[in-house]
mmCIF file of C-alpha atoms (C1' of nucleotides) in Angstrom:
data_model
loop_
_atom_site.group_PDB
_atom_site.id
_atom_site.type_symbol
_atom_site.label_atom_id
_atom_site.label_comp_id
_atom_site.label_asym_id
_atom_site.label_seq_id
_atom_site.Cartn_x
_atom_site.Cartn_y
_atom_site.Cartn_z
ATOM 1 C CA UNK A 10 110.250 120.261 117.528
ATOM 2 C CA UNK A 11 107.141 119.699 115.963
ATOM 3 C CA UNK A 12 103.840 118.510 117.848
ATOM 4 C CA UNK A 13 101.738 115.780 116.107
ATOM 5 C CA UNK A 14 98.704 115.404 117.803
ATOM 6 C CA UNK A 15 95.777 113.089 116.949
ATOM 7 C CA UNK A 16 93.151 115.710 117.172
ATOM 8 C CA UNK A 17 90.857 115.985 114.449
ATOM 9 C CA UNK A 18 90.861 119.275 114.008
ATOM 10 C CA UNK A 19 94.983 119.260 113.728
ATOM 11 C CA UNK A 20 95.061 117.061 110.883
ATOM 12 C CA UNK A 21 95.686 118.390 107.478
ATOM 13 C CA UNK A 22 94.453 115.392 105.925
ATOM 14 C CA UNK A 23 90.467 115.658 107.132
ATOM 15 C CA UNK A 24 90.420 119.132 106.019
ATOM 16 C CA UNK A 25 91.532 117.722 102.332
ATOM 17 C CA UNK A 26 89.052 115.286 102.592
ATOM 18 C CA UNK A 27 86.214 117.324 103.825
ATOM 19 C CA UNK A 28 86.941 119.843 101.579
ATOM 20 C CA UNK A 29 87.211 117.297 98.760
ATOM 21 C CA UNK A 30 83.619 116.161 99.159
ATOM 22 C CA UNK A 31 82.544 119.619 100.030
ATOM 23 C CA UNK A 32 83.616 120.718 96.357
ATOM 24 C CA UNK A 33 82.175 117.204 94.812
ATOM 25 C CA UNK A 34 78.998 118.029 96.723
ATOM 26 C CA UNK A 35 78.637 121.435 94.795
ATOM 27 C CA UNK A 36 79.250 120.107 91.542
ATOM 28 C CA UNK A 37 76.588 117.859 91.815
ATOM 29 C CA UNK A 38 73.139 119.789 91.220
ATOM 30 C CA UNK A 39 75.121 121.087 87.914
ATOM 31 C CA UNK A 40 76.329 117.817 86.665
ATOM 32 C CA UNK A 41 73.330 116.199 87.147
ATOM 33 C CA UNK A 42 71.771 118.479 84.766
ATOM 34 C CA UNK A 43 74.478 117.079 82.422
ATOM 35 C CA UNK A 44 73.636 113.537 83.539
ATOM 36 C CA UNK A 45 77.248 112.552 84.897
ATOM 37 C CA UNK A 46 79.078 111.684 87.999
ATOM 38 C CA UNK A 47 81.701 113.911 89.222
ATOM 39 C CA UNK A 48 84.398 110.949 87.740
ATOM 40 C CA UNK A 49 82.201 111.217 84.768
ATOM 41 C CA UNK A 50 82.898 114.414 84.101
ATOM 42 C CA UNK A 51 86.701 114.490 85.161
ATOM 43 C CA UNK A 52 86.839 111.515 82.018
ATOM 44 C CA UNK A 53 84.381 113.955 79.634
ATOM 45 C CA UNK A 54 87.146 116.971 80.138
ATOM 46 C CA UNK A 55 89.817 114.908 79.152
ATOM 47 C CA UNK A 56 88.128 114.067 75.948
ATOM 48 C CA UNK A 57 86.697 117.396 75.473
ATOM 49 C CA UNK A 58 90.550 118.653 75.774
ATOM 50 C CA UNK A 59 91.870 115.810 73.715
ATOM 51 C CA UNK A 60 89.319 114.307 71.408
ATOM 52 C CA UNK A 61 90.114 110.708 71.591
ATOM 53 C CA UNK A 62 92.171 108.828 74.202
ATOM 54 C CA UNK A 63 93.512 105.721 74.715
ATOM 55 C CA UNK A 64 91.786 104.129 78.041
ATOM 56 C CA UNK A 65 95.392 104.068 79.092
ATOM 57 C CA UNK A 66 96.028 107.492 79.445
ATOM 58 C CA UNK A 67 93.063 108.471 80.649
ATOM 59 C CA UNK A 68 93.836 106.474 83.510
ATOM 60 C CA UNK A 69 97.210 108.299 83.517
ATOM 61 C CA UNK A 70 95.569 111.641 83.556
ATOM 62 C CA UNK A 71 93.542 110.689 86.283
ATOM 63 C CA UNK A 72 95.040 108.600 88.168
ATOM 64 C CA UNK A 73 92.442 105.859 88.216
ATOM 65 C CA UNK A 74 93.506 102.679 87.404
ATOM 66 C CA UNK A 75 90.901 99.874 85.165
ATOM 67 C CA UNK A 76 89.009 98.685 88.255
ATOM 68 C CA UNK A 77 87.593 102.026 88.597
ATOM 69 C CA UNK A 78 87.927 103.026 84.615
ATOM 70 C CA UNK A 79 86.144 99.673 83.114
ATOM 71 C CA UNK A 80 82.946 100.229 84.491
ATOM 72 C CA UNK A 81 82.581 103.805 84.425
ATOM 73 C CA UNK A 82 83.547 103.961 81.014
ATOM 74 C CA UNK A 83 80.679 101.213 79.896
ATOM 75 C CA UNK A 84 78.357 103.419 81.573
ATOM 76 C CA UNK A 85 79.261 106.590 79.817
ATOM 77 C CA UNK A 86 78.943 104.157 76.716
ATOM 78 C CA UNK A 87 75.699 102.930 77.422
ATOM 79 C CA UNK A 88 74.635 106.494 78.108
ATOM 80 C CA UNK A 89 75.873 107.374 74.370
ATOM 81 C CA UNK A 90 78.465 109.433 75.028
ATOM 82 C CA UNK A 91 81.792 107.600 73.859
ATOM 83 C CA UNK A 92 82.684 104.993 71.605
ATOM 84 C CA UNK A 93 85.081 102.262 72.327
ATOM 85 C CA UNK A 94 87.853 101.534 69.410
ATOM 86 C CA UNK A 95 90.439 98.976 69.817
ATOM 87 C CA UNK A 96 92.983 99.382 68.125
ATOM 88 C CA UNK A 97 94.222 97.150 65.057
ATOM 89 C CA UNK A 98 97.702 97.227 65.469
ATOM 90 C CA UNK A 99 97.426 96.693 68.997
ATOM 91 C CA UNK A 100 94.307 94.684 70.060
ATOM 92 C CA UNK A 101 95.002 94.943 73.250
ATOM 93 C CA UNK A 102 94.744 98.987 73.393
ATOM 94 C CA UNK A 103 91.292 100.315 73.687
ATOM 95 C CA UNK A 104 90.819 104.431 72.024
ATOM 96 C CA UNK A 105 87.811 105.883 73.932
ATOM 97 C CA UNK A 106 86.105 108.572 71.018
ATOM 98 C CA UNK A 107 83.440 110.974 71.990
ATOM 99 C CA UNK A 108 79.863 110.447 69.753
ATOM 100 C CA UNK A 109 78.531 113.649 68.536
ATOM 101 C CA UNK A 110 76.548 113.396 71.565
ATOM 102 C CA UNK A 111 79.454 113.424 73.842
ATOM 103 C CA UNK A 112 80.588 116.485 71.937
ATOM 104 C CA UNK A 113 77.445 118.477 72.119
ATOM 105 C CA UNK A 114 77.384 117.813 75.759
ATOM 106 C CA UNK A 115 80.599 120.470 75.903
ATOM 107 C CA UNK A 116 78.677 123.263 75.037
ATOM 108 C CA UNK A 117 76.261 122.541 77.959
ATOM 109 C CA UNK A 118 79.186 121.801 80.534
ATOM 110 C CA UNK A 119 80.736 125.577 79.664
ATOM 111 C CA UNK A 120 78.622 126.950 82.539
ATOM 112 C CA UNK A 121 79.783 124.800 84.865
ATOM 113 C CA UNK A 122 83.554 125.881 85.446
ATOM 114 C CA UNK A 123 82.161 129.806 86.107
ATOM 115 C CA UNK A 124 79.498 128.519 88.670
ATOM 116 C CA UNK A 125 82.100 126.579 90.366
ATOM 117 C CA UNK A 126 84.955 129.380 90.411
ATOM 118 C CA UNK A 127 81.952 131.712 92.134
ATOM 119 C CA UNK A 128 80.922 129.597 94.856
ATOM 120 C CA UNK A 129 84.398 128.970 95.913
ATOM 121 C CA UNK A 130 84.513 132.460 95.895
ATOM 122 C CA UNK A 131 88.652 132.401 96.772
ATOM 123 C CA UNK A 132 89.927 134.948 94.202
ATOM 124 C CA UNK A 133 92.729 134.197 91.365
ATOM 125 C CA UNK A 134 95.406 134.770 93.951
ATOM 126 C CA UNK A 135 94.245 132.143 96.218
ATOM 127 C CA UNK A 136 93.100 129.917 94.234
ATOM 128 C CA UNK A 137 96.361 129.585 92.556
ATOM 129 C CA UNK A 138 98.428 129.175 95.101
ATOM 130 C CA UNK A 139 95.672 126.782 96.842
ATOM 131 C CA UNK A 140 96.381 125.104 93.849
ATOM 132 C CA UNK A 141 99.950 125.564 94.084
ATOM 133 C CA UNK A 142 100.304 123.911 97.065
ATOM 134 C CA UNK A 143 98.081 120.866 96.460
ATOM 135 C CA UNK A 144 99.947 119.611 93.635
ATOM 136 C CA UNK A 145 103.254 120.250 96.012
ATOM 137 C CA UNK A 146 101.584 118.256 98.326
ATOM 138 C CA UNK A 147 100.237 115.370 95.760
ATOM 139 C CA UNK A 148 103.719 115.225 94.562
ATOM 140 C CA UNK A 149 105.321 114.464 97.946
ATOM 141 C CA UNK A 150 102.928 112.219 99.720
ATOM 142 C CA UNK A 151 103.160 109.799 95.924
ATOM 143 C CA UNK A 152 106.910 109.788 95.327
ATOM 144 C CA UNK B 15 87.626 139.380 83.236
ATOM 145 C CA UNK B 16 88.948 135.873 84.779
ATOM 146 C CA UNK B 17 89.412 132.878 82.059
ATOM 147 C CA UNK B 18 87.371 129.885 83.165
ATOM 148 C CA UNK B 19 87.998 126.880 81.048
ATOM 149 C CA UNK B 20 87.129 123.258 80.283
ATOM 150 C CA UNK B 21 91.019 122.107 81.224
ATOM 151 C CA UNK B 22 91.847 119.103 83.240
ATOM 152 C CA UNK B 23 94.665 120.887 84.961
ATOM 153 C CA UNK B 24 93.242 124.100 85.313
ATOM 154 C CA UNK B 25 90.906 123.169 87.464
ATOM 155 C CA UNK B 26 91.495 123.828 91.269
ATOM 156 C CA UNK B 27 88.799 120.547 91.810
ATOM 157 C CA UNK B 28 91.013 118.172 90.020
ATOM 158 C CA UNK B 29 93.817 118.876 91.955
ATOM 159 C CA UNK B 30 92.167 119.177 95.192
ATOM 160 C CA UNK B 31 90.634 115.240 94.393
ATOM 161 C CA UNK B 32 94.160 114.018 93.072
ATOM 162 C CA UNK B 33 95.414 115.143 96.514
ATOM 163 C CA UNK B 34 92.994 114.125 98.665
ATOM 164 C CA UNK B 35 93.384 110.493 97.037
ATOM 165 C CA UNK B 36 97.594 110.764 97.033
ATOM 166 C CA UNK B 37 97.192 111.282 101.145
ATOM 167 C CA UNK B 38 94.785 108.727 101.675
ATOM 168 C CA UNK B 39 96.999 106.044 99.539
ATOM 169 C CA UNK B 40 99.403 106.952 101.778
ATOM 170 C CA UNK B 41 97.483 106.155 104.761
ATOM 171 C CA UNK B 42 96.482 102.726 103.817
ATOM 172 C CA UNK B 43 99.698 100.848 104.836
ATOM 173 C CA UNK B 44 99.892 102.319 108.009
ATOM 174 C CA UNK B 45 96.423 102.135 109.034
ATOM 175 C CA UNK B 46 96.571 98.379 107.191
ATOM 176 C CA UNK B 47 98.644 97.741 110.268
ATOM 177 C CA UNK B 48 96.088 99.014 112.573
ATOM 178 C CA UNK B 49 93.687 97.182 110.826
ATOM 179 C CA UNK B 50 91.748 100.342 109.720
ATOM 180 C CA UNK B 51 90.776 102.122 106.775
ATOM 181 C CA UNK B 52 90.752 105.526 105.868
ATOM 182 C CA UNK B 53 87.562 106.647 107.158
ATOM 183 C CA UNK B 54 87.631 103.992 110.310
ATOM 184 C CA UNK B 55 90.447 106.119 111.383
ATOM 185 C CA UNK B 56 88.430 109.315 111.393
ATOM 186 C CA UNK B 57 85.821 108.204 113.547
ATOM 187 C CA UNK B 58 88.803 106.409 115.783
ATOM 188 C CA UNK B 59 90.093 109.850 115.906
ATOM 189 C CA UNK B 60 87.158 111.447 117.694
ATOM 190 C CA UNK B 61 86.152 109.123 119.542
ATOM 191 C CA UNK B 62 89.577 108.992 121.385
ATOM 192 C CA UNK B 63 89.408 112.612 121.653
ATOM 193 C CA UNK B 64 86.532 112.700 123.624
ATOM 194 C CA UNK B 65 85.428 109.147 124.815
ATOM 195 C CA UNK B 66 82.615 108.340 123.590
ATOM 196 C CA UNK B 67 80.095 110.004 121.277
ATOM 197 C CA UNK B 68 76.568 109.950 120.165
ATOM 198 C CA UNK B 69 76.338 108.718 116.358
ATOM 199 C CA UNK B 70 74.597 112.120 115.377
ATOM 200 C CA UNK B 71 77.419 114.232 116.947
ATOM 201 C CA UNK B 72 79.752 111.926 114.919
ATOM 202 C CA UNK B 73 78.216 112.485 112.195
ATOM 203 C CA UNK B 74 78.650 116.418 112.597
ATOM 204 C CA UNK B 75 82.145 116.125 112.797
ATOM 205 C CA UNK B 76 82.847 114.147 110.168
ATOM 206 C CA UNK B 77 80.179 115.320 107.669
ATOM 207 C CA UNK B 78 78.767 112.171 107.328
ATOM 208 C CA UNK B 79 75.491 110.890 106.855
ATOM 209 C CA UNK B 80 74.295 107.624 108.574
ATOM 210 C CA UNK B 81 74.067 106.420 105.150
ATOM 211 C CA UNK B 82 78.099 105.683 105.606
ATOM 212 C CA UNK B 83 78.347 105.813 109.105
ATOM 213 C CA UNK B 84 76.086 103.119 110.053
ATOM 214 C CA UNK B 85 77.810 100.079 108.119
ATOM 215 C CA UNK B 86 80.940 101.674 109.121
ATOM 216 C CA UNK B 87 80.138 101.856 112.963
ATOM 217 C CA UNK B 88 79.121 97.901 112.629
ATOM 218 C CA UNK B 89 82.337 96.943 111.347
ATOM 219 C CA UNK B 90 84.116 98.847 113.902
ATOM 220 C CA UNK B 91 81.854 97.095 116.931
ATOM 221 C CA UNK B 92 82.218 93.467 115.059
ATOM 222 C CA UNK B 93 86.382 94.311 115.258
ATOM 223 C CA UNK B 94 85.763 94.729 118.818
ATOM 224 C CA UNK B 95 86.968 98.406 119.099
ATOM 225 C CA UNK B 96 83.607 100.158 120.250
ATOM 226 C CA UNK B 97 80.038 99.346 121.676
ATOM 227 C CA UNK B 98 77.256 100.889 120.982
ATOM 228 C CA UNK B 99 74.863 102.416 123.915
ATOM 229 C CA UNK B 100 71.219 103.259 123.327
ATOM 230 C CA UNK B 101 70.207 105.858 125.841
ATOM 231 C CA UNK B 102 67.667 104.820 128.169
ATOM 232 C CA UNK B 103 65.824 108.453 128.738
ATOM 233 C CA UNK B 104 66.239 108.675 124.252
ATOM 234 C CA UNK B 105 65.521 105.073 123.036
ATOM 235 C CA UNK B 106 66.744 106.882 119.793
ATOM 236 C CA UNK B 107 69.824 107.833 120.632
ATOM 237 C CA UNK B 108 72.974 105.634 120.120
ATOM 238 C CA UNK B 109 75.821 106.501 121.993
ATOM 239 C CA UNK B 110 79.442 104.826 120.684
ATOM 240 C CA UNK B 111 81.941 104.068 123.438
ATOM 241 C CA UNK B 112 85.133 102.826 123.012
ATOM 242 C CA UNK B 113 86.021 99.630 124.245
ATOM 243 C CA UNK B 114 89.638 98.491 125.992
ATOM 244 C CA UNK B 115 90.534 97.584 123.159
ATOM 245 C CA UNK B 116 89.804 100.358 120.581
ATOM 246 C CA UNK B 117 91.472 102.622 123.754
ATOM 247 C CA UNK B 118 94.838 100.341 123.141
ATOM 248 C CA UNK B 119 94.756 101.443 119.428
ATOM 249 C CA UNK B 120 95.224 104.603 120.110
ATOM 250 C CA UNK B 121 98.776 103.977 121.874
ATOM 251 C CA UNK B 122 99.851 102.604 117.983
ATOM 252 C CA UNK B 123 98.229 105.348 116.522
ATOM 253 C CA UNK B 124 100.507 107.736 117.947
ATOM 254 C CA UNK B 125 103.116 107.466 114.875
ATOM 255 C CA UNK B 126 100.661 107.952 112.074
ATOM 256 C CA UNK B 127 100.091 111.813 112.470
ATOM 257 C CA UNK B 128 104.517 112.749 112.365
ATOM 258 C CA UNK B 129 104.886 109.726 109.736
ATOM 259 C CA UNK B 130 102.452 111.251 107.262
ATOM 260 C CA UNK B 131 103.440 114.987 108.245
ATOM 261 C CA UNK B 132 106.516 113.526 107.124
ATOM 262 C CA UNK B 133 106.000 112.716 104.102
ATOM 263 C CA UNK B 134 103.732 115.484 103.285
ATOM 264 C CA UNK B 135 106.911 117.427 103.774
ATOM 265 C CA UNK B 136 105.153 120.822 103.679
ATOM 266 C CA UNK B 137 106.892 122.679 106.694
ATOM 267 C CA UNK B 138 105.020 124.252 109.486
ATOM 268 C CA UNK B 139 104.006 127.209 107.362
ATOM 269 C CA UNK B 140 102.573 126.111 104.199
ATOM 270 C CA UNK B 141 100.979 123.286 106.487
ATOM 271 C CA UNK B 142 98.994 126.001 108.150
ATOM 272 C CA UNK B 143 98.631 128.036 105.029
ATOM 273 C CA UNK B 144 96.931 124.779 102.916
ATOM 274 C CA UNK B 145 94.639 124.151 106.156
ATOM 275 C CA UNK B 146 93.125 127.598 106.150
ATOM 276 C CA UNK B 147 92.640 127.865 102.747
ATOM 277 C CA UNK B 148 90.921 124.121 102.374
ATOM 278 C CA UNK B 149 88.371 125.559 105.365
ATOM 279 C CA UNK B 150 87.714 128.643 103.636
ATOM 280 C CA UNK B 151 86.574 126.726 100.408
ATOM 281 C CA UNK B 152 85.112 124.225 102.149
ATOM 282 C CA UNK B 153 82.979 126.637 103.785
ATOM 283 C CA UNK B 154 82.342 128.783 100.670
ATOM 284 C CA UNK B 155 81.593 125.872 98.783
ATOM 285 C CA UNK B 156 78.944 124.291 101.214
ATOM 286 C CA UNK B 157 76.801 127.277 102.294
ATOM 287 C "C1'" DC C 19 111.766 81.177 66.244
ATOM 288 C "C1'" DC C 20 109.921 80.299 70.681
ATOM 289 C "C1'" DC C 21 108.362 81.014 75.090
ATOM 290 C "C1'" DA C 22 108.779 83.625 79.409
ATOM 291 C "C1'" DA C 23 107.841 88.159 80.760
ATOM 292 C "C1'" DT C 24 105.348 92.325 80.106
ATOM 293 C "C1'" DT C 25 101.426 95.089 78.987
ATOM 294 C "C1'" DA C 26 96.381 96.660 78.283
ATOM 295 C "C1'" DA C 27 92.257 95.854 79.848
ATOM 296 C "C1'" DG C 28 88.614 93.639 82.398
ATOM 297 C "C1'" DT C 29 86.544 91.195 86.622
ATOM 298 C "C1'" DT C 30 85.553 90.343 91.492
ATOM 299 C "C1'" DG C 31 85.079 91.617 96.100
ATOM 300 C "C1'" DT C 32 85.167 95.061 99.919
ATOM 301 C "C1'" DG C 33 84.289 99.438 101.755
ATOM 302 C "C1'" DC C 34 83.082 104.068 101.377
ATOM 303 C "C1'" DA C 35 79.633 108.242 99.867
ATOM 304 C "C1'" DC C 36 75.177 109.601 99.194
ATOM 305 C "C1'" DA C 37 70.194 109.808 97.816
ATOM 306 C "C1'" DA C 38 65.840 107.893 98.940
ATOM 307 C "C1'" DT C 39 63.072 105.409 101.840
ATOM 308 C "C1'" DC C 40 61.715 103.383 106.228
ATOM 309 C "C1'" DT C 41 61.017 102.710 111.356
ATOM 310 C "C1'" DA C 42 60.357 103.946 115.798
ATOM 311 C "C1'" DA C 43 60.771 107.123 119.522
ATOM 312 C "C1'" DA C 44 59.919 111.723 121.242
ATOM 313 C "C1'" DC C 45 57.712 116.134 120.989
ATOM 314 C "C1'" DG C 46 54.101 119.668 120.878
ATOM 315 C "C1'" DG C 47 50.018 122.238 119.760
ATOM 316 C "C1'" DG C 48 45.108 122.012 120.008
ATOM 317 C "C1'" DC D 24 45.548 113.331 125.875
ATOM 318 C "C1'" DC D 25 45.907 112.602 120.952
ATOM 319 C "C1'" DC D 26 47.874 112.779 116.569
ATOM 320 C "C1'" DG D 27 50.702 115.109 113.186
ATOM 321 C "C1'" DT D 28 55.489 116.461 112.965
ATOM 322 C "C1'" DT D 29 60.155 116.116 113.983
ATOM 323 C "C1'" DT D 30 64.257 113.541 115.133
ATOM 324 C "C1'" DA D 31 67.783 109.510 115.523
ATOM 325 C "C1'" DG D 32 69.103 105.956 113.222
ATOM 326 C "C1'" DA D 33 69.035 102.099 109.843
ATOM 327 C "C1'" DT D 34 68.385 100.125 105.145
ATOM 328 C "C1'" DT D 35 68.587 99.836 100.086
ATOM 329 C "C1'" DG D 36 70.486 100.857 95.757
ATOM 330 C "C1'" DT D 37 73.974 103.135 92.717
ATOM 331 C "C1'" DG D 38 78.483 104.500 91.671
ATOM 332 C "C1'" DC D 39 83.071 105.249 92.786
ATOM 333 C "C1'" DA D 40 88.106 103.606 94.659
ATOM 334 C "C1'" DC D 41 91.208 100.095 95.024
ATOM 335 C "C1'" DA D 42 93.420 95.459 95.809
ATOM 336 C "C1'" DA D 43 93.822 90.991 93.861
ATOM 337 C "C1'" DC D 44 93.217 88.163 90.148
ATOM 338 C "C1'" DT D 45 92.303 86.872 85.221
ATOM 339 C "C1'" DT D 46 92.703 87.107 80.127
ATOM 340 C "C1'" DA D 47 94.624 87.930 75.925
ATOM 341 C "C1'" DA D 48 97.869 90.293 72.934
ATOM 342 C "C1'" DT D 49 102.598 91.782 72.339
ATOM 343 C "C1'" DT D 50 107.510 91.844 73.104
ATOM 344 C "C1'" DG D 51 112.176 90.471 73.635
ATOM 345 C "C1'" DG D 52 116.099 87.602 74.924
ATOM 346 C "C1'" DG D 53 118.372 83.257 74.079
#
DNA sequence: CCCAATTAAGTTGTGCACAATCTAAACGGG
DNA sequence: CCCGTTTAGATTGTGCACAACTTAATTGGG
């Protein structure tokens, strides 16, 4: 039989969460640079990867619903770096488009992934299977 | 030469957020019950570990900054589940105690931990596995 | 064809996270 | 013993997360 404790230390779940903000905490220096959030830049590689997105999938992608979406994306708007496009077939879908700015910032953000990948220093091996496991683990705890 | 690139899902941080979120989602009804959030738990957690606790050593162990623990520690004293204690030979230091009634919690508490181990539904193994390899980055990350 | 139900998005309110700033108590070297 | 420095803690402001609610456009069954 297994032994669930409440002991700090035991639980899975405050490692995942300290490591979480651990990892958010050493983006930070670098993304500030680029001027974004840590969200910020989870919505800029989307677009990067896809171009243009509906706000809907975006939200999809990252599993953040509007509450969190809506005002995040006004600020990357105000801060020039998408567009907002609703759609004429369907006024009630929004497109998000990146502005040439929001393009140009790519080039800048290539450094960031390599910085990253150093300082957690866990080797391909790891990494993947770190990787592996957390999506096994996302997958479970959602269903 | 290892491939670093600008991918949502290549990147070990996405997945390690997306996880850390799933768990915590799947917290919130049973700590609802407890009347508790996510972070009000983790303090609840060491303090019925070891009694009571002076707000810097809390801080330590959660890797929080007074910043968040301060509102967070007045909620939990205005619920009625701790009192805080300035030291009389340190008028700086705050010590957090728990009251009778924060103790009680922790009889309910007992079915959190094997409820979400449940669901997590990782076996003993890859449990173990995940938890080394979240302190290992975790400590890469933040030195 | 119409209207009830659904869908996309936004808004409001609460509670973290965290940087920056502030206060007051304690310490320590000259 | 005094004052500059350090330390414990709180406060303020910004930006997520997320639940609950609102709005407006679209859809689909009778």
């Amino acid at each position: 039989m297994r032994d669930f404790t409440l002991e700090l230390d035991d639980q899975l779940c405050f490692a995942l969460y300290a490591a979480s903000r651990a990892v958010t905490a050493r983006y930070r220096p670098l993304l500030d640079d680029l001027g974004l959030t840590y969200p910020q830049y989870l919505v800029m590689l989307v677009l990067w990867e896809r171009g243009s997105v509906p706000v809907k999938d975006l939200a999809a992608a990252l599993q953040l619903d509007y509450g969190t979406l809506s005002p995040l994306l006004k600020r990357l708007e105000s801060a020039g770096l998408i567009r907002r496009e609703r759609r004429p077939d369907d006024e009630r879908s929004v497109r998000i488009v990146l502005t040439g700015h929001g393009d140009e910032l790519r080039e800048r953000a290539k450094d960031v992934p390599p910085a990253i990948g150093d300082a957690m220093n866990l080797g391909q091996e790891d990494t993947a299977r770190l990787r592996a496991l957390l999506r096994t683990l996302a997958d479970n705890v959602s269903r």
